[in-house]
XYZ file of C-alpha atoms in Angstrom:
309
model
C 16.165 -29.284 -7.233
C 17.357 -28.690 -3.672
C 15.123 -27.941 -0.703
C 15.829 -24.179 -0.743
C 14.843 -23.791 -4.376
C 11.771 -25.954 -3.841
C 10.689 -23.805 -0.877
C 11.129 -20.657 -2.994
C 9.084 -22.092 -5.859
C 6.303 -23.034 -3.450
C 6.123 -19.445 -2.193
C 5.717 -18.228 -5.775
C 3.205 -20.928 -6.733
C 1.060 -20.326 -3.640
C 1.062 -16.557 -4.259
C 2.767 -15.833 -0.951
C 5.476 -13.226 -0.302
C 9.219 -13.689 -0.497
C 10.837 -12.002 2.516
C 14.403 -10.656 2.886
C 15.686 -13.633 4.910
C 14.192 -16.218 2.567
C 16.471 -17.994 0.125
C 15.988 -16.701 -3.419
C 17.709 -17.282 -6.780
C 20.375 -14.704 -7.561
C 18.562 -13.766 -10.772
C 15.414 -13.065 -8.744
C 17.410 -10.872 -6.363
C 19.149 -9.050 -9.239
C 15.876 -8.527 -11.134
C 14.261 -6.977 -8.066
C 17.267 -4.748 -7.362
C 17.245 -3.520 -10.966
C 13.516 -2.743 -10.941
C 13.309 -1.255 -7.432
C 16.429 0.899 -7.779
C 15.211 2.164 -11.156
C 11.899 3.025 -9.507
C 13.700 4.855 -6.677
C 15.935 6.786 -9.075
C 12.861 7.808 -11.094
C 11.129 9.235 -8.023
C 14.188 11.313 -7.094
C 15.107 12.500 -10.604
C 11.407 13.254 -11.200
C 11.582 15.962 -8.544
C 13.786 18.117 -10.791
C 11.336 19.349 -13.466
C 8.750 20.099 -10.768
C 11.233 21.812 -8.470
C 12.100 24.084 -11.375
C 8.496 25.352 -11.406
C 7.998 25.672 -7.660
C 8.781 29.402 -7.443
C 6.909 30.106 -10.678
C 3.632 28.425 -9.727
C 0.730 30.828 -10.418
C -0.677 31.001 -6.862
C 0.240 30.312 -3.262
C -2.106 27.309 -3.265
C -0.430 25.938 -6.397
C 2.970 26.318 -4.706
C 1.761 24.487 -1.586
C 0.281 21.613 -3.584
C 3.361 21.267 -5.815
C 5.686 21.377 -2.795
C 3.650 18.637 -1.099
C 3.964 16.519 -4.235
C 7.738 17.002 -4.427
C 8.059 16.035 -0.758
C 6.027 12.880 -1.417
C 8.373 11.906 -4.243
C 11.402 12.323 -1.996
C 9.669 10.023 0.486
C 8.928 7.476 -2.233
C 12.592 7.427 -3.173
C 13.483 6.843 0.488
C 11.013 3.945 0.838
C 12.277 2.316 -2.342
C 15.989 2.666 -1.600
C 15.247 1.116 1.796
C 13.390 -1.763 0.123
C 16.298 -2.391 -2.247
C 18.720 -2.401 0.688
C 16.888 -5.433 2.120
C 18.170 -7.316 -0.938
C 21.786 -6.730 0.033
C 22.742 -3.658 -1.999
C 23.822 -0.410 -0.324
C 22.343 2.974 -1.125
C 25.835 4.232 -1.989
C 26.208 1.499 -4.592
C 22.821 2.334 -6.122
C 23.748 6.032 -6.374
C 27.094 5.128 -7.951
C 25.281 2.981 -10.516
C 22.963 5.893 -11.323
C 25.852 8.350 -11.733
C 27.849 5.953 -13.896
C 24.902 5.287 -16.197
C 24.711 1.603 -15.253
C 21.336 2.099 -13.546
C 18.489 3.786 -15.387
C 15.463 5.850 -14.423
C 12.213 6.422 -16.299
C 12.824 7.927 -19.743
C 9.951 10.408 -19.248
C 12.048 12.581 -16.915
C 14.498 13.371 -19.707
C 11.988 15.685 -21.373
C 11.823 19.397 -20.472
C 8.902 20.990 -18.609
C 8.403 24.144 -20.668
C 5.189 25.652 -19.274
C 2.937 25.492 -16.227
C 0.639 23.234 -18.267
C 3.457 20.685 -18.250
C 3.013 20.410 -14.484
C -0.540 19.350 -15.235
C 0.484 16.890 -17.939
C 3.176 15.351 -15.727
C 0.833 14.925 -12.767
C -2.019 13.609 -14.880
C -0.223 11.467 -17.477
C 3.092 10.519 -15.884
C 1.757 9.851 -12.402
C -1.359 8.339 -13.957
C 0.786 5.857 -15.882
C 2.759 5.189 -12.697
C -0.456 4.370 -10.824
C -1.550 1.842 -13.462
C 1.813 0.122 -13.132
C 2.120 0.434 -9.365
C -1.362 -0.807 -8.467
C -0.271 -4.047 -10.113
C 2.976 -3.958 -8.104
C 1.029 -4.015 -4.839
C 0.736 -7.744 -5.603
C 4.405 -8.248 -6.502
C 6.007 -11.326 -4.979
C 8.709 -9.532 -2.964
C 7.110 -8.638 0.361
C 8.833 -5.332 1.257
C 8.245 -3.964 -2.264
C 4.607 -5.032 -2.224
C 3.936 -3.367 1.137
C 5.778 -0.197 0.189
C 3.659 0.166 -2.953
C 0.438 0.372 -0.924
C 1.361 3.740 0.576
C 3.041 4.998 -2.588
C -0.085 4.301 -4.661
C -2.264 6.269 -2.245
C 0.012 9.279 -2.571
C 0.350 8.917 -6.338
C -3.425 9.161 -6.677
C -3.186 12.616 -5.070
C -0.492 13.567 -7.596
C -2.675 12.517 -10.510
C -5.613 14.564 -9.218
C -3.314 17.574 -8.769
C -2.210 17.299 -12.402
C -5.710 16.788 -13.757
C -6.963 19.805 -11.792
C -4.323 21.960 -13.499
C -5.387 20.622 -16.908
C -9.071 21.331 -16.145
C -8.262 24.952 -15.279
C -6.096 25.366 -18.375
C -8.517 23.636 -20.755
C -11.402 25.800 -19.505
C -9.398 29.019 -19.354
C -8.469 31.460 -22.099
C -7.803 30.234 -25.651
C -4.079 30.695 -24.942
C -4.306 28.538 -21.809
C -6.220 25.819 -23.633
C -3.584 25.852 -26.362
C -0.891 25.407 -23.695
C -2.791 22.436 -22.270
C -3.055 20.850 -25.724
C 0.637 21.469 -26.395
C 1.637 19.823 -23.102
C -0.612 16.837 -23.870
C 0.886 16.531 -27.358
C 4.454 16.481 -26.061
C 3.950 14.116 -23.120
C 1.441 11.660 -24.614
C 3.756 9.236 -26.402
C 6.624 9.464 -23.852
C 4.075 8.640 -21.120
C 2.912 5.569 -23.046
C 6.514 4.413 -23.476
C 7.022 4.638 -19.683
C 5.615 1.108 -19.486
C 8.690 -0.151 -21.296
C 9.203 -1.838 -24.667
C 6.782 -4.280 -26.229
C 6.801 -7.570 -24.341
C 8.493 -9.382 -27.223
C 11.378 -6.874 -27.071
C 11.829 -6.839 -23.285
C 14.785 -8.699 -21.805
C 13.187 -8.882 -18.356
C 9.454 -9.501 -18.834
C 9.650 -13.303 -19.030
C 11.491 -13.801 -15.728
C 9.545 -11.020 -14.018
C 6.244 -12.658 -14.930
C 7.469 -16.169 -14.016
C 8.485 -15.008 -10.536
C 5.435 -12.721 -10.173
C 7.648 -9.665 -9.695
C 5.410 -8.180 -12.367
C 1.807 -9.302 -12.455
C 0.866 -7.809 -15.831
C 2.912 -7.288 -18.982
C 4.094 -3.945 -20.370
C 1.621 -4.036 -23.258
C -1.319 -4.985 -21.025
C -0.607 -2.111 -18.628
C -0.102 0.336 -21.478
C -3.464 -0.580 -23.011
C -5.171 -0.151 -19.626
C -3.734 3.350 -19.381
C -4.851 4.308 -22.895
C -8.373 2.984 -22.283
C -8.841 5.007 -19.083
C -7.100 8.188 -20.276
C -8.712 8.806 -23.678
C -12.152 9.521 -22.107
C -10.427 11.965 -19.726
C -8.932 13.793 -22.723
C -12.371 14.018 -24.300
C -13.853 15.374 -21.056
C -11.255 18.141 -21.085
C -12.287 19.100 -24.596
C -8.797 18.408 -25.902
C -7.725 16.291 -28.858
C -6.007 12.922 -28.547
C -2.552 13.493 -30.063
C -2.741 10.172 -31.915
C -5.060 10.597 -34.911
C -5.344 6.819 -35.245
C -6.563 6.365 -31.670
C -10.104 5.034 -32.077
C -12.386 2.752 -30.083
C -12.455 -0.813 -31.413
C -15.785 -2.502 -30.701
C -14.403 -5.959 -31.440
C -11.489 -5.795 -29.009
C -13.107 -3.506 -26.444
C -9.996 -1.322 -26.459
C -8.645 1.771 -28.193
C -6.447 1.141 -31.218
C -3.362 3.345 -31.514
C -0.486 4.149 -33.854
C 2.901 2.437 -33.602
C 5.340 4.180 -31.256
C 8.631 5.802 -32.148
C 10.797 3.236 -30.386
C 13.957 4.680 -31.947
C 13.405 7.803 -29.875
C 12.685 5.739 -26.770
C 15.930 3.760 -27.022
C 17.870 6.915 -27.869
C 16.627 8.530 -24.629
C 17.255 5.361 -22.599
C 20.842 5.320 -23.894
C 21.389 8.825 -22.533
C 20.747 10.987 -25.582
C 17.439 12.622 -24.595
C 16.903 16.385 -24.319
C 17.656 16.504 -20.571
C 19.657 13.331 -19.773
C 22.948 15.118 -19.110
C 21.261 17.985 -17.255
C 19.307 15.681 -14.931
C 22.333 13.560 -14.013
C 24.671 16.528 -13.530
C 22.140 18.190 -11.243
C 21.854 15.024 -9.160
C 25.638 14.565 -8.979
C 26.137 18.183 -7.886
C 23.464 17.962 -5.179
C 24.897 14.645 -3.984
C 28.454 15.995 -3.777
C 27.533 19.408 -2.344
C 25.642 17.744 0.495
C 28.208 15.079 1.359
C 28.837 16.947 4.631
C 25.259 16.279 5.746
C 25.711 12.526 5.308
C 29.037 12.661 7.131
C 27.559 14.688 10.000
C 24.665 12.222 10.343
C 27.103 9.310 10.343
C 29.326 10.869 13.009
C 26.307 11.737 15.162
C 25.046 8.153 14.887
C 28.477 6.835 15.909
C 28.650 9.235 18.833
C 25.198 8.409 20.167
C 25.223 4.666 19.456
C 26.517 3.783 22.916
C 24.103 6.193 24.591
C 21.096 4.663 22.816
C 22.139 1.150 23.802
């Protein structure tokens, strides 16, 4: 073992942070780029189903709150692309990987948002699952990612409250509104649980991620945490847990649950979900239609570079 590798291992062992100029194994760099770029792509693609409801929100206040959330997600994407760039990959390359299908984003965003109640389910369940995962990532070993997650988690907590507020109004509204809330919960429950990724034994990345403290808790551990905190929230709303086998287990101190439909999960990950093609085509079109903005910004930066110096 050479001195550079030994210094890296000491950083990991002592629970310190790896910084951009530190030497790191190429697999560590690649693992971080994969995870961070996927996280960034998810934030940006996740704006689409919500943007589709912005002009149909039921009140001016609802529009303002939803718009604020969408703006936050754009900011999260910006933070995360910037973090990934510190690892030596360009934003252009990350976008090309997304458009080619080489890079992935969270499978949850390939499901349609059919009703206003879905805005509640997405904020409550999807952002709630993200918080469980991202609170753990505040302690990830790569310094820029760890620091970026502190602000992102604070804003995600607002998103979760926004979603839960919608569900409270729907669940305590008319019978039709409560039925919409239940329907949204039914459709997003299992996809939200599969956001944490495959079972640890089936994950190609968990072992290295845990060894290098990129991830601090496994997929299955995080998923169980989310189930344990969310089931009481469902009961408070007066709704039914979509999983009939979800019951409290006194011996384990956790909720038991049914097996997941992993065939559907992998089918969506491979690009065959209800909205995969739609989401990517929308992103490609927006990226290409606004190429002039990037070019104008580049030319302005070139023009003013000497003046700023």
